[in-house]
XYZ file of C-alpha atoms in Angstrom:
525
model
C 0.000 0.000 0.000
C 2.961 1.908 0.759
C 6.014 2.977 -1.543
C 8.489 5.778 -1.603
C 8.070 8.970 -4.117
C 8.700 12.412 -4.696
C 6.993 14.825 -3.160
C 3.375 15.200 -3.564
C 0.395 16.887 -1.897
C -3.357 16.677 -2.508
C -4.983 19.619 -2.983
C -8.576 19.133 -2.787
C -10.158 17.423 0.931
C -12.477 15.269 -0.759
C -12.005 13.146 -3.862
C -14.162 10.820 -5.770
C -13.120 7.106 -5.709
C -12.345 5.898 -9.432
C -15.028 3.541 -10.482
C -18.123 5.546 -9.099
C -20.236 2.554 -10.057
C -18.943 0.258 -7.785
C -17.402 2.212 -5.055
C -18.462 5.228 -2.654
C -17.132 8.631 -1.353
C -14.204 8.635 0.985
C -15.544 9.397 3.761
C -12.545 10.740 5.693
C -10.842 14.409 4.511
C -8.216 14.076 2.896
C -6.583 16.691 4.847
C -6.849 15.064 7.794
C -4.851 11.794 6.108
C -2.568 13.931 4.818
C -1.452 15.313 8.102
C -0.590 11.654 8.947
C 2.289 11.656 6.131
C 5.926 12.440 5.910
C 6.718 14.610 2.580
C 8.379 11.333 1.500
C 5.615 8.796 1.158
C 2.874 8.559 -0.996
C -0.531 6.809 -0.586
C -2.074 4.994 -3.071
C -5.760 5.931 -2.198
C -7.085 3.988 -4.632
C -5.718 0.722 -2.767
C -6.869 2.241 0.575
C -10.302 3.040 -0.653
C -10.658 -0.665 -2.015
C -9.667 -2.198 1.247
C -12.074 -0.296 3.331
C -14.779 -0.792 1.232
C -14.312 -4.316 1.377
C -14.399 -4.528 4.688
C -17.065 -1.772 5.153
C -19.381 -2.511 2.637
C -22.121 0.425 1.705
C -25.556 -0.259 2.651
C -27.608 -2.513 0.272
C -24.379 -4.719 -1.431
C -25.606 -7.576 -2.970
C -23.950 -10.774 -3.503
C -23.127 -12.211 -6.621
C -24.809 -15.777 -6.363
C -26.868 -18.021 -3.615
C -23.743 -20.046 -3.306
C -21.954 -16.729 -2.406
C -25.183 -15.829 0.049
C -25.248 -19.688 1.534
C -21.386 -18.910 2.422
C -21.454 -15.447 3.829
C -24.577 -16.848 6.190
C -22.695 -20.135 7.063
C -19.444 -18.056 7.596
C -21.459 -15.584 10.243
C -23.170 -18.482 12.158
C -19.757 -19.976 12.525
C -19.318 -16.838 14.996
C -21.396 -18.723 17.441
C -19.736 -20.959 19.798
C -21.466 -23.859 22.019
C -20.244 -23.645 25.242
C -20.864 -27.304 25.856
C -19.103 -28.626 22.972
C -16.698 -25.708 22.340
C -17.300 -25.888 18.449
C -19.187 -23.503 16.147
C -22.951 -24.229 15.619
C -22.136 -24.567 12.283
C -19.687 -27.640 12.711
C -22.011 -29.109 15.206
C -25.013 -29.290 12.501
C -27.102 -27.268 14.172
C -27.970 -25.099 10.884
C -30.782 -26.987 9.242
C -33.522 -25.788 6.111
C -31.374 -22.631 5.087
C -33.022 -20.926 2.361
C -32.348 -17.415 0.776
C -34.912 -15.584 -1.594
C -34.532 -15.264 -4.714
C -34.015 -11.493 -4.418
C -30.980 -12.217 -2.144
C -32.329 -10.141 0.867
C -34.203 -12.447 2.843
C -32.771 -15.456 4.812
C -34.671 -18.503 6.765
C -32.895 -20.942 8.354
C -33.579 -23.297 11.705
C -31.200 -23.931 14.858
C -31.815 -27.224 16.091
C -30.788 -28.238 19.587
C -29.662 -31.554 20.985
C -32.462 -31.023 23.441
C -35.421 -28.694 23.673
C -34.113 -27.948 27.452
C -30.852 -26.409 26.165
C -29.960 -23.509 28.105
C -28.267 -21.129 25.893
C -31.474 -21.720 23.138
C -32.396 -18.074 23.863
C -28.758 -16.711 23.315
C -28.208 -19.252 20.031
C -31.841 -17.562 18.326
C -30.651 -13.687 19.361
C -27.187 -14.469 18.362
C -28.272 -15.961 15.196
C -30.701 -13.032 14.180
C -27.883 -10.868 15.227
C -24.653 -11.990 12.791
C -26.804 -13.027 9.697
C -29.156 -9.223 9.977
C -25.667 -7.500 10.006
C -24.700 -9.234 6.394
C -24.892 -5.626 3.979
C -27.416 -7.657 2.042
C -29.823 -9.276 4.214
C -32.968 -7.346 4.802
C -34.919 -9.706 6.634
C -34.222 -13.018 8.916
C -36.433 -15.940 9.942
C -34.721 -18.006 12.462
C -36.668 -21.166 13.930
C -35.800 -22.969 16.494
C -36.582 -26.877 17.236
C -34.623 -29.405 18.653
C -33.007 -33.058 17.818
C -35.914 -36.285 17.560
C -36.110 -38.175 20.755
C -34.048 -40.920 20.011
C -31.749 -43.319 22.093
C -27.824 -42.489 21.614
C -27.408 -46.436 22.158
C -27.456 -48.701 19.165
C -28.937 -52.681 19.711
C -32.382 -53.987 20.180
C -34.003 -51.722 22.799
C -37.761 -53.000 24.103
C -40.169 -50.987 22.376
C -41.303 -48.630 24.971
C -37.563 -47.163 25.306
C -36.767 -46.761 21.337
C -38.092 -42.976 21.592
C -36.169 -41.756 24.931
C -32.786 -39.654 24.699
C -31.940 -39.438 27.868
C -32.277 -42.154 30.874
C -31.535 -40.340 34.168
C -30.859 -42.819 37.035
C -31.262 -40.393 40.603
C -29.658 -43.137 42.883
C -27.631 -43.550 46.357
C -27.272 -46.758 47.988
C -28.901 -45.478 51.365
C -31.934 -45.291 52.284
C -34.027 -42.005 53.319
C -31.117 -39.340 51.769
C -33.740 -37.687 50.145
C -33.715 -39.888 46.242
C -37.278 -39.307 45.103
C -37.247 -35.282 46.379
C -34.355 -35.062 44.473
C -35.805 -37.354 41.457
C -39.208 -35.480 41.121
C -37.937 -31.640 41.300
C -35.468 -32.749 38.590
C -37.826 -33.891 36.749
C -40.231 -30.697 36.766
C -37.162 -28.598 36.753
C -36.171 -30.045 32.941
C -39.905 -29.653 31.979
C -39.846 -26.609 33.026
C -37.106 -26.057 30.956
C -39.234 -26.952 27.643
C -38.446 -30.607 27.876
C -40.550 -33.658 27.497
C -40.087 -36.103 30.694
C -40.984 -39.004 32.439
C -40.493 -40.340 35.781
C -40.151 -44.121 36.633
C -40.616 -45.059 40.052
C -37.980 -48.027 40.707
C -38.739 -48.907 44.308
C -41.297 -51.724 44.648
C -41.366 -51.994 48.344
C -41.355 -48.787 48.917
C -42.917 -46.254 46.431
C -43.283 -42.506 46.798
C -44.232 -40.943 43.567
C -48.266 -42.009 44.382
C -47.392 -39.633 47.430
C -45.161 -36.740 45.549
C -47.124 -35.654 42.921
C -51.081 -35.152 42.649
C -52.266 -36.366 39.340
C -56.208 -36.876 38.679
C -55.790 -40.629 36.909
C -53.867 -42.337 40.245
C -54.116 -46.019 38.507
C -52.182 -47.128 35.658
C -54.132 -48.475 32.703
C -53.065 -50.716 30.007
C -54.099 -50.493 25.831
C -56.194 -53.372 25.112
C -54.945 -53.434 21.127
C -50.949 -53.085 22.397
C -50.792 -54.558 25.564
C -48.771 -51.430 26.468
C -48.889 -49.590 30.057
C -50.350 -46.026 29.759
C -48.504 -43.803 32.093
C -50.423 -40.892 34.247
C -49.770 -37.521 33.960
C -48.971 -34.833 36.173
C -48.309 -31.480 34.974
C -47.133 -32.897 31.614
C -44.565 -34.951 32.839
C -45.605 -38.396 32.570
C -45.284 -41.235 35.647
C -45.359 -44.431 36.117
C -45.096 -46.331 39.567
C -45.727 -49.546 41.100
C -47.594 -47.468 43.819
C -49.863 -47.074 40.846
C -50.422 -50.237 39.591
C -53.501 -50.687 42.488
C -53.892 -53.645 44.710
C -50.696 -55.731 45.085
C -48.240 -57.878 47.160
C -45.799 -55.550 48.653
C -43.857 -59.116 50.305
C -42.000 -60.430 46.867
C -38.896 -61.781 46.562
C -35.941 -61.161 44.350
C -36.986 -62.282 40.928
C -40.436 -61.600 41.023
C -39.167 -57.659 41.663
C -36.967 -57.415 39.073
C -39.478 -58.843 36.597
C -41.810 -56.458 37.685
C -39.391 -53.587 37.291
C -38.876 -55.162 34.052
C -42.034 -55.212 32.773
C -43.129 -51.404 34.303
C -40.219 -50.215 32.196
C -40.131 -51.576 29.194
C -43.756 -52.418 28.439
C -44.782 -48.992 29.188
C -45.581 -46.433 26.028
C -43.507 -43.785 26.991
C -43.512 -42.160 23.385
C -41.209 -39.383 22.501
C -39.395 -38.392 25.696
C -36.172 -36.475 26.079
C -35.231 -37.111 29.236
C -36.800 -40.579 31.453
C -35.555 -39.810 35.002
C -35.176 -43.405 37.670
C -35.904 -42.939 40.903
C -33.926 -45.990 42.203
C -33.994 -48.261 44.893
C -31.549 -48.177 47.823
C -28.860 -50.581 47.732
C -27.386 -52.298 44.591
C -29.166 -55.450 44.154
C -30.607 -57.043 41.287
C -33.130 -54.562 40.502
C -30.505 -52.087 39.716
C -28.366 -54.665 37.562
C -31.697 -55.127 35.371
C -32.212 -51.514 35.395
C -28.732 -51.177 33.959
C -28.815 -54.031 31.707
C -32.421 -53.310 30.093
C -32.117 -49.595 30.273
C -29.318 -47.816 27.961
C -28.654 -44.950 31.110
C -27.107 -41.706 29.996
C -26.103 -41.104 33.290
C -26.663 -41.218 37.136
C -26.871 -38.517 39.620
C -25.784 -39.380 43.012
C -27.712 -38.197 46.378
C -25.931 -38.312 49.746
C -25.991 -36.445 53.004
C -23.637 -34.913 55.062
C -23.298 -38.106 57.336
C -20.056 -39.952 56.959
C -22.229 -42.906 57.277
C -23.978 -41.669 54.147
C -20.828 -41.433 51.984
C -19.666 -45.462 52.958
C -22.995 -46.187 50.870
C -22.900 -44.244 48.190
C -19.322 -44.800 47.524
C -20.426 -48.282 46.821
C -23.305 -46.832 44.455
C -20.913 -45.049 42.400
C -18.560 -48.211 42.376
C -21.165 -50.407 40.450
C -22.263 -47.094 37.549
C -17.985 -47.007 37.197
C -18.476 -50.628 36.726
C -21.294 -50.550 34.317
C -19.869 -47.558 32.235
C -22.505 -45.039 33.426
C -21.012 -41.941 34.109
C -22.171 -40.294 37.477
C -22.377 -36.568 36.590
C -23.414 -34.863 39.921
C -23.435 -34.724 43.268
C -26.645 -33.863 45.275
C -25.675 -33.407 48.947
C -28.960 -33.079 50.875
C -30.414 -31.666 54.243
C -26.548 -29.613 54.119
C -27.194 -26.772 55.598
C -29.845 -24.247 57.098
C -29.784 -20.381 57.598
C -30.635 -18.736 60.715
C -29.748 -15.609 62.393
C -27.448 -14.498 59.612
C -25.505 -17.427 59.764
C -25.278 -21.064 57.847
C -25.134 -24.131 60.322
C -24.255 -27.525 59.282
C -25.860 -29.597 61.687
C -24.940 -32.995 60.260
C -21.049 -32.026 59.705
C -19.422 -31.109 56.414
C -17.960 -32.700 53.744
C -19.445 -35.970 52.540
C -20.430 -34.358 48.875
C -17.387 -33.104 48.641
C -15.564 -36.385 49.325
C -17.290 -37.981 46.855
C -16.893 -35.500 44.561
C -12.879 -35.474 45.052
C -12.261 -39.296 45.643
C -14.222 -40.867 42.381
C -14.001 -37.562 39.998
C -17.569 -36.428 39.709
C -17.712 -33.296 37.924
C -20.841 -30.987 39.612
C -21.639 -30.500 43.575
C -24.634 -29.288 44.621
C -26.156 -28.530 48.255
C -29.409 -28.361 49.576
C -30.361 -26.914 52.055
C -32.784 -27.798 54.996
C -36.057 -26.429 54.123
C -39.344 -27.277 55.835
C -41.048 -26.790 52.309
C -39.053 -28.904 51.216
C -39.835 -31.791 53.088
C -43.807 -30.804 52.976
C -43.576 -31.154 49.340
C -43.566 -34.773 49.304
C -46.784 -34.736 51.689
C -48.784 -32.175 49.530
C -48.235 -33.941 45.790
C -46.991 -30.850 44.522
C -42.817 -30.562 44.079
C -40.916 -27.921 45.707
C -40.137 -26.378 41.978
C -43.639 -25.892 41.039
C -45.122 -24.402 44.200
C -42.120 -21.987 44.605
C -40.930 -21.607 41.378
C -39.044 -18.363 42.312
C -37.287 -19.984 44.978
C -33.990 -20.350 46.715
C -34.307 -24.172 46.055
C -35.546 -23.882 42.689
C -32.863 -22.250 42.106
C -30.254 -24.849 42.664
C -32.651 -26.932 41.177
C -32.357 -25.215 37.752
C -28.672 -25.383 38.028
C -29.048 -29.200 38.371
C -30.957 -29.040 35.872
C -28.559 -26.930 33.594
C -25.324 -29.646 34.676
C -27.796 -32.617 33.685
C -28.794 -30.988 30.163
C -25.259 -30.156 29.849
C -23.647 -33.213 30.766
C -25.820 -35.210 28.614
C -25.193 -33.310 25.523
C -21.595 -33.967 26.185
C -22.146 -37.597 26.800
C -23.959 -38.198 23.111
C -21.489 -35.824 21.596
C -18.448 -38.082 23.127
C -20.404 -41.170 22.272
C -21.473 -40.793 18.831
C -17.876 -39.605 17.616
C -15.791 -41.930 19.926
C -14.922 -44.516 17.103
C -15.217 -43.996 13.679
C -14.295 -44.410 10.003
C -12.126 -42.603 7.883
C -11.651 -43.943 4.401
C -9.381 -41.408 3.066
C -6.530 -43.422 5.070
C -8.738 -46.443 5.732
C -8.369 -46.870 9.761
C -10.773 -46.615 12.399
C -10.367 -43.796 14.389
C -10.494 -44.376 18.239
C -10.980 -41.115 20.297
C -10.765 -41.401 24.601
C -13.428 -39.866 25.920
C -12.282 -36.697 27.790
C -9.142 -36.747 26.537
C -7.248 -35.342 23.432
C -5.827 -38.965 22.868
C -6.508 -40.834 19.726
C -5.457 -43.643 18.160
C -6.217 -45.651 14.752
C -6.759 -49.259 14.268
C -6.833 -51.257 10.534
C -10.450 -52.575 10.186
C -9.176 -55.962 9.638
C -7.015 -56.185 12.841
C -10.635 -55.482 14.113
C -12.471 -58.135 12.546
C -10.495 -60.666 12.986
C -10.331 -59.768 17.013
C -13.553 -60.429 17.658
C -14.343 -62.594 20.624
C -17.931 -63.444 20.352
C -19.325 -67.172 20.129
C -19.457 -66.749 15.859
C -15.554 -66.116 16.225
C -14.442 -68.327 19.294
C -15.768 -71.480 20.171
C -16.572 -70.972 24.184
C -15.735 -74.136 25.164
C -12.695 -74.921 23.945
C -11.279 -71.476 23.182
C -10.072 -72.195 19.259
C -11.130 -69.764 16.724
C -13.290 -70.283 14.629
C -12.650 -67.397 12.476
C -8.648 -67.687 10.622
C -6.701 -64.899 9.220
C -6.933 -65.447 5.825
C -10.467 -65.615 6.152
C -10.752 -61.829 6.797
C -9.870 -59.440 3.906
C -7.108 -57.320 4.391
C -9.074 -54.333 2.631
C -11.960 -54.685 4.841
C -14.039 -51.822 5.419
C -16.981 -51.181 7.810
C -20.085 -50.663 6.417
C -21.405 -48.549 10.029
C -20.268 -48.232 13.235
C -22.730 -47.310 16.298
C -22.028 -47.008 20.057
C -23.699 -49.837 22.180
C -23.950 -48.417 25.607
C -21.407 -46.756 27.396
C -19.092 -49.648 27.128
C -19.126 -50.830 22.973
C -19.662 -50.117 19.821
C -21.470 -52.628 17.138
C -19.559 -52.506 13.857
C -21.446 -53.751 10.943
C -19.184 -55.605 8.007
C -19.752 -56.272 4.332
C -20.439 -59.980 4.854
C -23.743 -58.898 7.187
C -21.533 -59.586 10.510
C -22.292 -57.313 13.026
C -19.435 -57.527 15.732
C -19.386 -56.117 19.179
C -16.194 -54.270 20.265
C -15.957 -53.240 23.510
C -13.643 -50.210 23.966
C -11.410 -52.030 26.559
C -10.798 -54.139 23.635
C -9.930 -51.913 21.293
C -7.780 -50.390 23.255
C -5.840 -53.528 23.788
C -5.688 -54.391 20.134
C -2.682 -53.045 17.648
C -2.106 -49.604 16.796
C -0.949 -48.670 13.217
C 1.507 -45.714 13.392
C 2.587 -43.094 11.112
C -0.841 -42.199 10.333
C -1.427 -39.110 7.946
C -3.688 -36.357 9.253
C -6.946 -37.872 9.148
C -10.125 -36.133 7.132
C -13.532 -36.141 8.235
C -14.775 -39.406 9.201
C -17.216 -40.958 6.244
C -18.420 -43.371 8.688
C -19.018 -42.647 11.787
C -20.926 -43.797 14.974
C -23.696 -41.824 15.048
């Protein structure tokens, strides 16, 4: 832009830009710019002009094609980051249906969310209106905003009443009376409150207490004569379903009997679309909660404890069996902490429990509750805490629970769904650690021929049944899909459909030297 000349002034403090068709007045007086320069340098005004119109384009510029229009709206969305993920909405997906008018001035697009509950929908649809309306060319925006189909993140056969959930919530503690179901119910409410569709699921058969928690008019379950499906009850939109109101029944049964009745109350039931299913579970970690977490694909378990040291010997062993299962625990609810009197907190039960937990198994989120008689009236009067004080100092740790929990899950299905996957421009399956940056590639036919289910290996006597040669060495997955928090099912050409647990691949052979990878053509999803 710059270069050295003789000396030159300009006379006039305005000039016209060459090419008047295409280019405006400079704005600034040329007097003023000339001030700026030594006798020795010259500016080429034409160049400086250019640039600034480029990047301040005059009102009403029009672009030269839809392609062009599609790109400049892409490129502004890309302003807007997720804070959950990190990335661009654009490189999430979340930009769906954009359309531009023919005239190039008006622009409709729709955002849509990984969950109607998200918590940052209001800043994505402001944001959104914001960086597209300030394109020189737009004139008008239509942003919509909907959110992601309920569907489960979990590939394999699910029972029919669970193939529409996103989200199973287990609210569990292996002790008894901590304050589960208070904890399980305002949840609940708080994420419908939060625009989200939800159920509840009583677990405990001995001992239920959603009949007493919430109020709803229909206070027996009924079943569909044409599907032999359970209809849940309804309270407040969020739908229930409890063995407190199945009607008359033994309360005395023993082991198996439970679990097939937890079983059945689960799985038979017609849920429909949900986005989040929130388990109030049992105490203790008995058979019931091994069917739950066998028949159920959970997203994820929040833990409830009190201050009591007592308290945090149990629950420790509750978290022990979700690390075992793969179900990642991603809060703490420490109940009855605290109360406030006199202008000071007491702790009346100690301090410190939550907090252990939190430290000694990794859990991300902490939250404390106080000791409110409202609280504990709640589950008297069959309305939650959240509803009847919305405003609340309760509700409001509520909503932050609720918040973590949207959050959480979001990241959960995110880390899932790209955790192993295809990449056929270097043909290697890409294996990413969840909550890590590490990442390492495996050839598909290593894979295959790894596989330790009864097709491959004969169980009894351990040979394989599957040889080397019999596997292709250019073998390529047809689709990979996560299966639970613990596996992913990897479909092959020859119709196999093979079961890797990530503990396994991680054991298995590495290739090294791998190029830079592209983007993934098959991916779990």
């Amino acid at each position: 832009m710059f270069r050295h000349r003789s000396h030159s002034r300009i006379s006039s403090s305005s000039r016209r830009i060459p090419g008047d068709s295409e280019f405006m007045h400079w704005p600034v007086p040329v007097a003023g710019l000339t001030a700026l320069l030594t006798e020795d340098i010259y500016v080429c005004v034409t160049c400086v002009c250019m640039l600034w119109c480029l990047y301040n384009p005059p009102a009403g510029a029009v672009v030269a094609s839809l392609e062009d229009a599609k790109r400049d709206v892409l490129i502004a969305l890309s302003q807007i980051i997720d804070p959950d993920f990190g990335t661009d909405i654009v490189s999430c997906g979340f930009i769906k249906d954009l359309e531009i008018s023919e005239t190039l001035e008006e622009v409709s697009f729709r955002v849509e969310l990984t969950t109607p509950a998200c918590p940052v929908k209001d800043m994505f649809e402001e944001k959104a209106n914001e960086v597209v309306a300030a394109l020189p060319w737009v004139k008008k925006v239509n942003v919509t905003m909907s959110a992601q189909p309920a569907q489960p993140v979990y590939a394999g056969d699910l029972p029919e009443g669970l193939k529409k959930i996103s989200n199973i919530i287990a609210v569990s503690s292996c002790k008894g009376g901590v304050g589960k179901s208070t904890v399980a119910v305002n949840l609940a409410y708080t994420l419908a409150g939060m625009g989200a569709r939800v159920g509840i699921f009583d677990a405990d058969v001995f001992g239920p207490s959603l009949p007493n928690m919430v109020s709803p008019v229909n206070r027996l379950l009924v079943v569909n004569p044409e599907s032999k499906s359970i209809l849940p009850t309804e309270y407040l939109g969020v739908k229930l379903v409890s063995f407190g109101f199945a009607g008359q029944g033994r309360a005395i049964m023993r082991g198996p009997m439970v679990s097939g009745v937890i079983n059945q109350l689960l799985t038979t039931t017609d849920w429909g679309e949900l986005d989040y299913l929130v388990i109030d579970m049992p105490p203790g970690t008995g058979d019931i909660h091994l069917t739950l977490c066998q028949v159920a694909p959970l997203t994820a378990a929040v833990i409830v404890t009190t201050p009591q040291k007592l308290a945090f010997i149990d629950v420790a062993k509750g978290v022990r069996m979700f690390s075992k299962l793969k179900v990642p625990c991603v809060a703490v609810v420490e109940n009855m902490c605290y109360f406030d009197a006199d202008e000071k907190r007491y702790y009346p039960f100690g301090k410190g429990s939550g907090a252990q937990v939190v430290q000694q198994f990794g859990i991300p989120n902490l939250f404390d509750l106080p000791i409110r008689p409202t609280l504990s009236s709640s589950g008297d009067t069959g309305i939650p805490e959240v509803v009847a004080d919305p405003q609340g100092d309760v509700s409001k740790i509520f909503q932050n629970l609720g918040v973590c929990v949207v959050q959480q899950c979001a990241k959960i299905r995110q880390q899932v769904s790209t955790a192993v996957s295809y990449d056929r421009s270097i043909r290697a399956i890409r294996v990413k650690v969840p909550d890590s940056d590490e990442e390492f590639f495996l050839h598909p036919a290593t894979v295959r021929r790894n596989d330790r289910s009864a097709q491959s290996v004969d169980e009894w006597t351990g040979e394989q049944k599957v040889q080397y040669g019999d596997v292709p060495e250019d073998i390529e997955p047809e689709e990979i899909r996560p299966m639970g928090n613990y596996a992913v099912s990897i479909t092959w050409p020859d119709g196999f459909s093979q079961i890797a647990p990530y503990d396994q691949l991680d054991m298995l052979e590495r290739l090294v030297d791998v190029p830079l990878p592209a983007t993934a053509a098959v991916a779990s999803s």
